[in-house]
């Protein structure tokens, strides 16, 4: 399974999963149809699945047009998103499994950004590979999604599920927000040397218009303030020793940043 990252809208990423042996493809969160149709044509691939993480327009905006061109494609999304995702046929819950290209992904229920948000985790296929997590707007490189429909407690629980995955896991998040996220991170975790190093790397990458997605979970654990609610630096920035309150206050500060 090959993963292609496609640019969409202003700062969205769409991920196209391609199986060269069957020349079939699946797409994660098609913000719009055009870049997906172009890539499918280039590969000569047939679209068989749309994996949506949540109902926001910049994640499902391409569903209908893709279905017109590939009516047999199956649309997957969260059970609690029933009625909010165009063309949805499969309603997924925590622990459900979906298949593509001989790989099986596990569904994580990760409410917080929205009340119905899910993520798709493909564990390593063999020992020399890494797992792939498609997490929509839950975890970002250096940040996390805003809480539109969920509570801080739900989001900490959701991010906790992600944090428990293997460190080598690649994080395919849906937006290029990394530079701004790390600028904020430095305001609450400024003595973190790993964070300082990462910021410098990301700054250079963005100056050269390179993408910073996917990132690696182990790097997120060391540098992303929204996975560090139990670190003393973040707790003192938040003036709290409670993990959920620490997360909530840091999230509130980011909302104002
Ligand atoms: Zn969203
Ligand atoms: Fe989004």
mmCIF file of C-alpha atoms and ligand atoms in Angstrom:
data_model
loop_
_atom_site.group_PDB
_atom_site.id
_atom_site.type_symbol
_atom_site.label_atom_id
_atom_site.label_comp_id
_atom_site.label_asym_id
_atom_site.label_seq_id
_atom_site.Cartn_x
_atom_site.Cartn_y
_atom_site.Cartn_z
ATOM 1 C CA UNK A 1 0.000 0.000 0.000
ATOM 2 C CA UNK A 2 1.448 3.281 -1.156
ATOM 3 C CA UNK A 3 0.276 6.570 0.394
ATOM 4 C CA UNK A 4 0.166 9.723 -1.731
ATOM 5 C CA UNK A 5 -0.311 13.118 -0.121
ATOM 6 C CA UNK A 6 -2.394 15.516 -2.230
ATOM 7 C CA UNK A 7 -2.755 19.244 -1.632
ATOM 8 C CA UNK A 8 -6.288 20.570 -1.440
ATOM 9 C CA UNK A 9 -8.087 23.828 -0.668
ATOM 10 C CA UNK A 10 -5.853 26.255 1.243
ATOM 11 C CA UNK A 11 -3.932 24.020 3.650
ATOM 12 C CA UNK A 12 -5.677 20.621 3.582
ATOM 13 C CA UNK A 13 -4.094 17.307 2.752
ATOM 14 C CA UNK A 14 -5.958 14.424 1.139
ATOM 15 C CA UNK A 15 -4.360 10.984 1.358
ATOM 16 C CA UNK A 16 -4.689 8.537 -1.474
ATOM 17 C CA UNK A 17 -3.909 4.905 -0.696
ATOM 18 C CA UNK A 18 -2.901 2.885 -3.720
ATOM 19 C CA UNK A 19 -2.633 -0.842 -4.270
ATOM 20 C CA UNK A 20 -0.498 -1.378 -7.368
ATOM 21 C CA UNK A 21 -1.276 -5.085 -7.656
ATOM 22 C CA UNK A 22 -5.012 -4.522 -8.128
ATOM 23 C CA UNK A 23 -4.754 -0.915 -9.365
ATOM 24 C CA UNK A 24 -7.314 0.142 -6.819
ATOM 25 C CA UNK A 25 -7.262 3.145 -4.541
ATOM 26 C CA UNK A 26 -8.899 4.472 -1.411
ATOM 27 C CA UNK A 27 -8.966 8.070 -0.308
ATOM 28 C CA UNK A 28 -8.928 9.575 3.177
ATOM 29 C CA UNK A 29 -10.921 12.798 3.673
ATOM 30 C CA UNK A 30 -11.348 14.096 0.119
ATOM 31 C CA UNK A 31 -11.730 17.818 0.742
ATOM 32 C CA UNK A 32 -12.398 18.181 -2.965
ATOM 33 C CA UNK A 33 -12.648 15.754 -5.862
ATOM 34 C CA UNK A 34 -10.351 17.321 -8.455
ATOM 35 C CA UNK A 35 -6.902 16.422 -7.054
ATOM 36 C CA UNK A 36 -8.116 12.883 -6.361
ATOM 37 C CA UNK A 37 -9.496 12.411 -9.873
ATOM 38 C CA UNK A 38 -6.242 13.685 -11.368
ATOM 39 C CA UNK A 39 -4.117 11.306 -9.294
ATOM 40 C CA UNK A 40 -6.414 8.356 -10.036
ATOM 41 C CA UNK A 41 -6.123 9.088 -13.766
ATOM 42 C CA UNK A 42 -2.343 9.334 -13.513
ATOM 43 C CA UNK A 43 -2.189 5.963 -11.726
ATOM 44 C CA UNK A 44 -4.887 4.383 -13.874
ATOM 45 C CA UNK A 45 -6.548 3.350 -10.621
ATOM 46 C CA UNK A 46 -10.133 2.675 -9.671
ATOM 47 C CA UNK A 47 -11.471 4.236 -6.475
ATOM 48 C CA UNK A 48 -13.008 1.588 -4.218
ATOM 49 C CA UNK A 49 -13.277 3.322 -0.828
ATOM 50 C CA UNK A 50 -13.631 6.734 0.797
ATOM 51 C CA UNK A 51 -12.510 6.802 4.431
ATOM 52 C CA UNK A 52 -13.883 9.877 6.205
ATOM 53 C CA UNK A 53 -12.723 10.866 9.684
ATOM 54 C CA UNK A 54 -15.468 13.422 10.379
ATOM 55 C CA UNK A 55 -18.210 15.421 8.710
ATOM 56 C CA UNK A 56 -16.565 18.827 8.173
ATOM 57 C CA UNK A 57 -16.777 20.185 4.630
ATOM 58 C CA UNK A 58 -13.009 20.321 4.199
ATOM 59 C CA UNK A 59 -12.961 16.527 4.735
ATOM 60 C CA UNK A 60 -16.053 15.313 2.867
ATOM 61 C CA UNK A 61 -16.417 18.030 0.215
ATOM 62 C CA UNK A 62 -15.297 15.722 -2.603
ATOM 63 C CA UNK A 63 -17.444 12.703 -1.691
ATOM 64 C CA UNK A 64 -20.383 13.335 -4.003
ATOM 65 C CA UNK A 65 -18.364 14.066 -7.102
ATOM 66 C CA UNK A 66 -16.111 11.075 -6.523
ATOM 67 C CA UNK A 67 -19.168 8.862 -6.140
ATOM 68 C CA UNK A 68 -20.555 10.134 -9.448
ATOM 69 C CA UNK A 69 -17.387 8.997 -11.187
ATOM 70 C CA UNK A 70 -16.955 5.807 -9.080
ATOM 71 C CA UNK A 71 -20.480 4.819 -7.952
ATOM 72 C CA UNK A 72 -19.256 1.495 -6.542
ATOM 73 C CA UNK A 73 -16.889 3.158 -4.041
ATOM 74 C CA UNK A 74 -17.856 2.492 -0.424
ATOM 75 C CA UNK A 75 -18.038 5.483 1.925
ATOM 76 C CA UNK A 76 -16.923 4.861 5.514
ATOM 77 C CA UNK A 77 -17.346 7.172 8.501
ATOM 78 C CA UNK A 78 -18.160 7.258 12.181
ATOM 79 C CA UNK A 79 -21.411 5.795 13.428
ATOM 80 C CA UNK A 80 -22.269 9.040 15.207
ATOM 81 C CA UNK A 81 -21.791 10.989 11.964
ATOM 82 C CA UNK A 82 -24.902 9.298 10.536
ATOM 83 C CA UNK A 83 -26.669 11.849 8.328
ATOM 84 C CA UNK A 84 -23.696 14.227 8.132
ATOM 85 C CA UNK A 85 -21.378 12.520 5.604
ATOM 86 C CA UNK A 86 -22.486 12.514 1.928
ATOM 87 C CA UNK A 87 -22.935 8.959 0.623
ATOM 88 C CA UNK A 88 -21.970 7.241 3.884
ATOM 89 C CA UNK A 89 -22.709 3.515 3.777
ATOM 90 C CA UNK A 90 -20.613 2.079 6.607
ATOM 91 C CA UNK A 91 -21.014 3.346 10.178
ATOM 92 C CA UNK A 92 -17.934 2.610 12.252
ATOM 93 C CA UNK A 93 -17.323 2.323 15.970
ATOM 94 C CA UNK A 94 -14.258 1.876 18.164
ATOM 95 C CA UNK A 95 -12.549 -1.432 17.423
ATOM 96 C CA UNK A 96 -14.216 -1.991 14.042
ATOM 97 C CA UNK A 97 -11.935 -3.021 11.219
ATOM 98 C CA UNK A 98 -11.780 -1.925 7.599
ATOM 99 C CA UNK A 99 -9.771 -3.486 4.799
ATOM 100 C CA UNK A 100 -7.826 -2.117 1.900
ATOM 101 C CA UNK A 101 -5.012 -3.580 -0.205
ATOM 102 C CA UNK A 102 -4.749 -6.663 1.973
ATOM 103 C CA UNK A 103 -4.214 -4.426 5.007
ATOM 104 C CA UNK A 104 -6.599 -4.135 7.910
ATOM 105 C CA UNK A 105 -7.090 -0.837 9.699
ATOM 106 C CA UNK A 106 -8.415 -0.544 13.180
ATOM 107 C CA UNK A 107 -10.945 2.184 13.924
ATOM 108 C CA UNK A 108 -10.327 4.458 16.901
ATOM 109 C CA UNK A 109 -13.224 6.530 18.217
ATOM 110 C CA UNK A 110 -11.607 9.897 18.955
ATOM 111 C CA UNK A 111 -14.281 12.504 19.792
ATOM 112 C CA UNK A 112 -13.248 16.027 20.761
ATOM 113 C CA UNK A 113 -12.817 18.076 17.587
ATOM 114 C CA UNK A 114 -16.289 16.760 16.708
ATOM 115 C CA UNK A 115 -18.466 14.394 18.701
ATOM 116 C CA UNK A 116 -18.256 11.673 16.021
ATOM 117 C CA UNK A 117 -14.610 11.842 14.918
ATOM 118 C CA UNK A 118 -12.819 8.566 14.136
ATOM 119 C CA UNK A 119 -9.258 7.682 13.103
ATOM 120 C CA UNK A 120 -7.947 4.791 11.017
ATOM 121 C CA UNK A 121 -4.843 2.943 12.195
ATOM 122 C CA UNK A 122 -3.027 0.521 9.886
ATOM 123 C CA UNK A 123 -0.580 -1.493 12.043
ATOM 124 C CA UNK A 124 2.780 -2.428 10.477
ATOM 125 C CA UNK A 125 2.311 -5.088 7.811
ATOM 126 C CA UNK A 126 5.645 -6.693 8.633
ATOM 127 C CA UNK A 127 8.356 -5.989 11.221
ATOM 128 C CA UNK A 128 10.422 -3.642 9.052
ATOM 129 C CA UNK A 129 7.455 -1.386 8.327
ATOM 130 C CA UNK A 130 5.739 1.266 10.420
ATOM 131 C CA UNK A 131 2.083 1.796 11.238
ATOM 132 C CA UNK A 132 0.049 4.517 9.559
ATOM 133 C CA UNK A 133 -2.478 6.648 11.415
ATOM 134 C CA UNK A 134 -5.011 8.767 9.553
ATOM 135 C CA UNK A 135 -6.324 11.033 12.272
ATOM 136 C CA UNK A 136 -8.126 13.869 10.471
ATOM 137 C CA UNK A 137 -8.296 16.925 12.727
ATOM 138 C CA UNK A 138 -7.664 15.160 16.049
ATOM 139 C CA UNK A 139 -3.874 15.239 16.318
ATOM 140 C CA UNK A 140 -1.881 17.667 14.176
ATOM 141 C CA UNK A 141 1.872 17.887 13.767
ATOM 142 C CA UNK A 142 2.732 20.022 16.788
ATOM 143 C CA UNK A 143 -0.897 20.602 17.733
ATOM 144 C CA UNK A 144 -4.438 19.269 17.905
ATOM 145 C CA UNK A 145 -7.860 20.138 16.547
ATOM 146 C CA UNK A 146 -10.079 22.758 18.128
ATOM 147 C CA UNK A 147 -12.837 21.483 20.376
ATOM 148 C CA UNK A 148 -15.961 22.256 18.336
ATOM 149 C CA UNK A 149 -18.254 19.558 19.705
ATOM 150 C CA UNK A 150 -16.327 17.759 22.418
ATOM 151 C CA UNK A 151 -14.971 18.355 25.907
ATOM 152 C CA UNK A 152 -11.340 18.573 27.037
ATOM 153 C CA UNK A 153 -11.851 15.297 28.888
ATOM 154 C CA UNK A 154 -12.992 13.541 25.715
ATOM 155 C CA UNK A 155 -10.076 14.982 23.755
ATOM 156 C CA UNK A 156 -7.507 13.914 26.358
ATOM 157 C CA UNK A 157 -8.980 10.439 26.229
ATOM 158 C CA UNK A 158 -8.878 10.432 22.414
ATOM 159 C CA UNK A 159 -5.320 11.765 22.245
ATOM 160 C CA UNK A 160 -4.387 9.229 24.917
ATOM 161 C CA UNK A 161 -5.452 6.418 22.570
ATOM 162 C CA UNK A 162 -3.221 7.859 19.866
ATOM 163 C CA UNK A 163 -0.342 8.393 22.296
ATOM 164 C CA UNK A 164 -0.466 4.682 23.154
ATOM 165 C CA UNK A 165 0.383 3.619 19.583
ATOM 166 C CA UNK A 166 3.994 2.675 18.709
ATOM 167 C CA UNK A 167 6.440 5.615 18.569
ATOM 168 C CA UNK A 168 7.376 4.931 14.935
ATOM 169 C CA UNK A 169 3.762 5.354 13.755
ATOM 170 C CA UNK A 170 3.425 7.864 10.941
ATOM 171 C CA UNK A 171 0.878 10.581 11.637
ATOM 172 C CA UNK A 172 -1.064 11.589 8.539
ATOM 173 C CA UNK A 173 -3.023 14.620 9.728
ATOM 174 C CA UNK A 174 -5.283 16.628 7.465
ATOM 175 C CA UNK A 175 -3.780 20.134 7.600
ATOM 176 C CA UNK A 176 -0.415 21.872 7.181
ATOM 177 C CA UNK A 177 -0.553 23.785 10.466
ATOM 178 C CA UNK A 178 2.807 22.691 11.853
ATOM 179 C CA UNK A 179 4.790 25.935 11.836
ATOM 180 C CA UNK A 180 2.072 27.930 13.605
ATOM 181 C CA UNK A 181 1.514 25.049 16.033
ATOM 182 C CA UNK A 182 5.178 24.954 16.990
ATOM 183 C CA UNK A 183 5.325 28.744 17.334
ATOM 184 C CA UNK A 184 2.586 28.395 19.913
ATOM 185 C CA UNK A 185 4.226 25.359 21.521
ATOM 186 C CA UNK A 186 7.343 27.412 22.230
ATOM 187 C CA UNK A 187 5.246 29.842 24.296
ATOM 188 C CA UNK A 188 4.255 27.064 26.729
ATOM 189 C CA UNK A 189 7.221 24.668 26.523
ATOM 190 C CA UNK A 190 10.068 26.978 25.512
ATOM 191 C CA UNK A 191 12.846 25.146 27.391
ATOM 192 C CA UNK A 192 12.152 21.914 25.528
ATOM 193 C CA UNK A 193 15.288 21.367 23.428
ATOM 194 C CA UNK A 194 13.598 18.808 21.167
ATOM 195 C CA UNK A 195 10.905 21.385 20.455
ATOM 196 C CA UNK A 196 13.454 24.089 19.674
ATOM 197 C CA UNK A 197 15.237 21.750 17.261
ATOM 198 C CA UNK A 198 12.005 20.712 15.599
ATOM 199 C CA UNK A 199 10.879 24.313 15.215
ATOM 200 C CA UNK A 200 14.113 25.184 13.404
ATOM 201 C CA UNK A 201 13.703 22.179 11.084
ATOM 202 C CA UNK A 202 10.079 22.964 10.311
ATOM 203 C CA UNK A 203 10.829 26.612 9.695
ATOM 204 C CA UNK A 204 13.446 25.665 7.092
ATOM 205 C CA UNK A 205 11.142 23.073 5.529
ATOM 206 C CA UNK A 206 8.317 25.577 5.165
ATOM 207 C CA UNK A 207 10.611 28.226 3.710
ATOM 208 C CA UNK A 208 11.377 25.637 1.033
ATOM 209 C CA UNK A 209 7.647 24.862 0.740
ATOM 210 C CA UNK A 210 8.141 21.287 1.878
ATOM 211 C CA UNK A 211 5.293 19.443 3.589
ATOM 212 C CA UNK A 212 5.730 18.536 7.269
ATOM 213 C CA UNK A 213 3.163 15.729 7.131
ATOM 214 C CA UNK A 214 3.423 12.858 7.880
ATOM 215 C CA UNK A 215 5.116 13.297 11.214
ATOM 216 C CA UNK A 216 6.234 10.575 13.600
ATOM 217 C CA UNK A 217 4.380 9.844 16.824
ATOM 218 C CA UNK A 218 7.577 9.658 18.888
ATOM 219 C CA UNK A 219 8.445 13.201 17.796
ATOM 220 C CA UNK A 220 4.943 14.384 18.684
ATOM 221 C CA UNK A 221 5.266 12.868 22.153
ATOM 222 C CA UNK A 222 8.450 14.874 22.733
ATOM 223 C CA UNK A 223 7.314 18.182 21.231
ATOM 224 C CA UNK A 224 3.533 18.473 20.906
ATOM 225 C CA UNK A 225 2.063 20.308 23.931
ATOM 226 C CA UNK A 226 -1.276 18.557 23.409
ATOM 227 C CA UNK A 227 0.278 15.164 24.139
ATOM 228 C CA UNK A 228 2.188 16.476 27.171
ATOM 229 C CA UNK A 229 -0.534 17.190 29.739
ATOM 230 C CA UNK A 230 1.436 15.177 32.333
ATOM 231 C CA UNK A 231 4.762 17.001 31.874
ATOM 232 C CA UNK A 232 5.712 19.499 34.568
ATOM 233 C CA UNK A 233 6.620 22.273 32.085
ATOM 234 C CA UNK A 234 3.130 22.209 30.610
ATOM 235 C CA UNK A 235 1.478 21.889 33.984
ATOM 236 C CA UNK A 236 3.280 24.955 35.244
ATOM 237 C CA UNK A 237 2.403 26.886 32.051
ATOM 238 C CA UNK A 238 -1.213 25.928 32.715
ATOM 239 C CA UNK A 239 -0.916 26.525 36.483
ATOM 240 C CA UNK A 240 -2.473 23.132 37.152
ATOM 241 C CA UNK A 241 -1.442 19.619 38.067
ATOM 242 C CA UNK A 242 -4.580 18.063 36.703
ATOM 243 C CA UNK A 243 -4.018 16.514 33.249
ATOM 244 C CA UNK A 244 -7.423 17.445 31.819
ATOM 245 C CA UNK A 245 -7.294 20.969 33.207
ATOM 246 C CA UNK A 246 -3.746 21.352 31.918
ATOM 247 C CA UNK A 247 -4.873 20.261 28.462
ATOM 248 C CA UNK A 248 -7.951 22.519 28.592
ATOM 249 C CA UNK A 249 -5.970 25.590 29.569
ATOM 250 C CA UNK A 250 -3.267 25.004 26.947
ATOM 251 C CA UNK A 251 -5.992 24.473 24.334
ATOM 252 C CA UNK A 252 -7.660 27.713 25.473
ATOM 253 C CA UNK A 253 -4.353 29.575 25.126
ATOM 254 C CA UNK A 254 -3.902 28.189 21.612
ATOM 255 C CA UNK A 255 -7.423 29.341 20.685
ATOM 256 C CA UNK A 256 -6.307 32.886 21.550
ATOM 257 C CA UNK A 257 -2.864 32.618 19.942
HETATM 258 ZN ZN1 LIG B 1 -12.483 19.465 11.060
HETATM 259 FE FE1 LIG B 2 -10.233 20.197 8.809
#
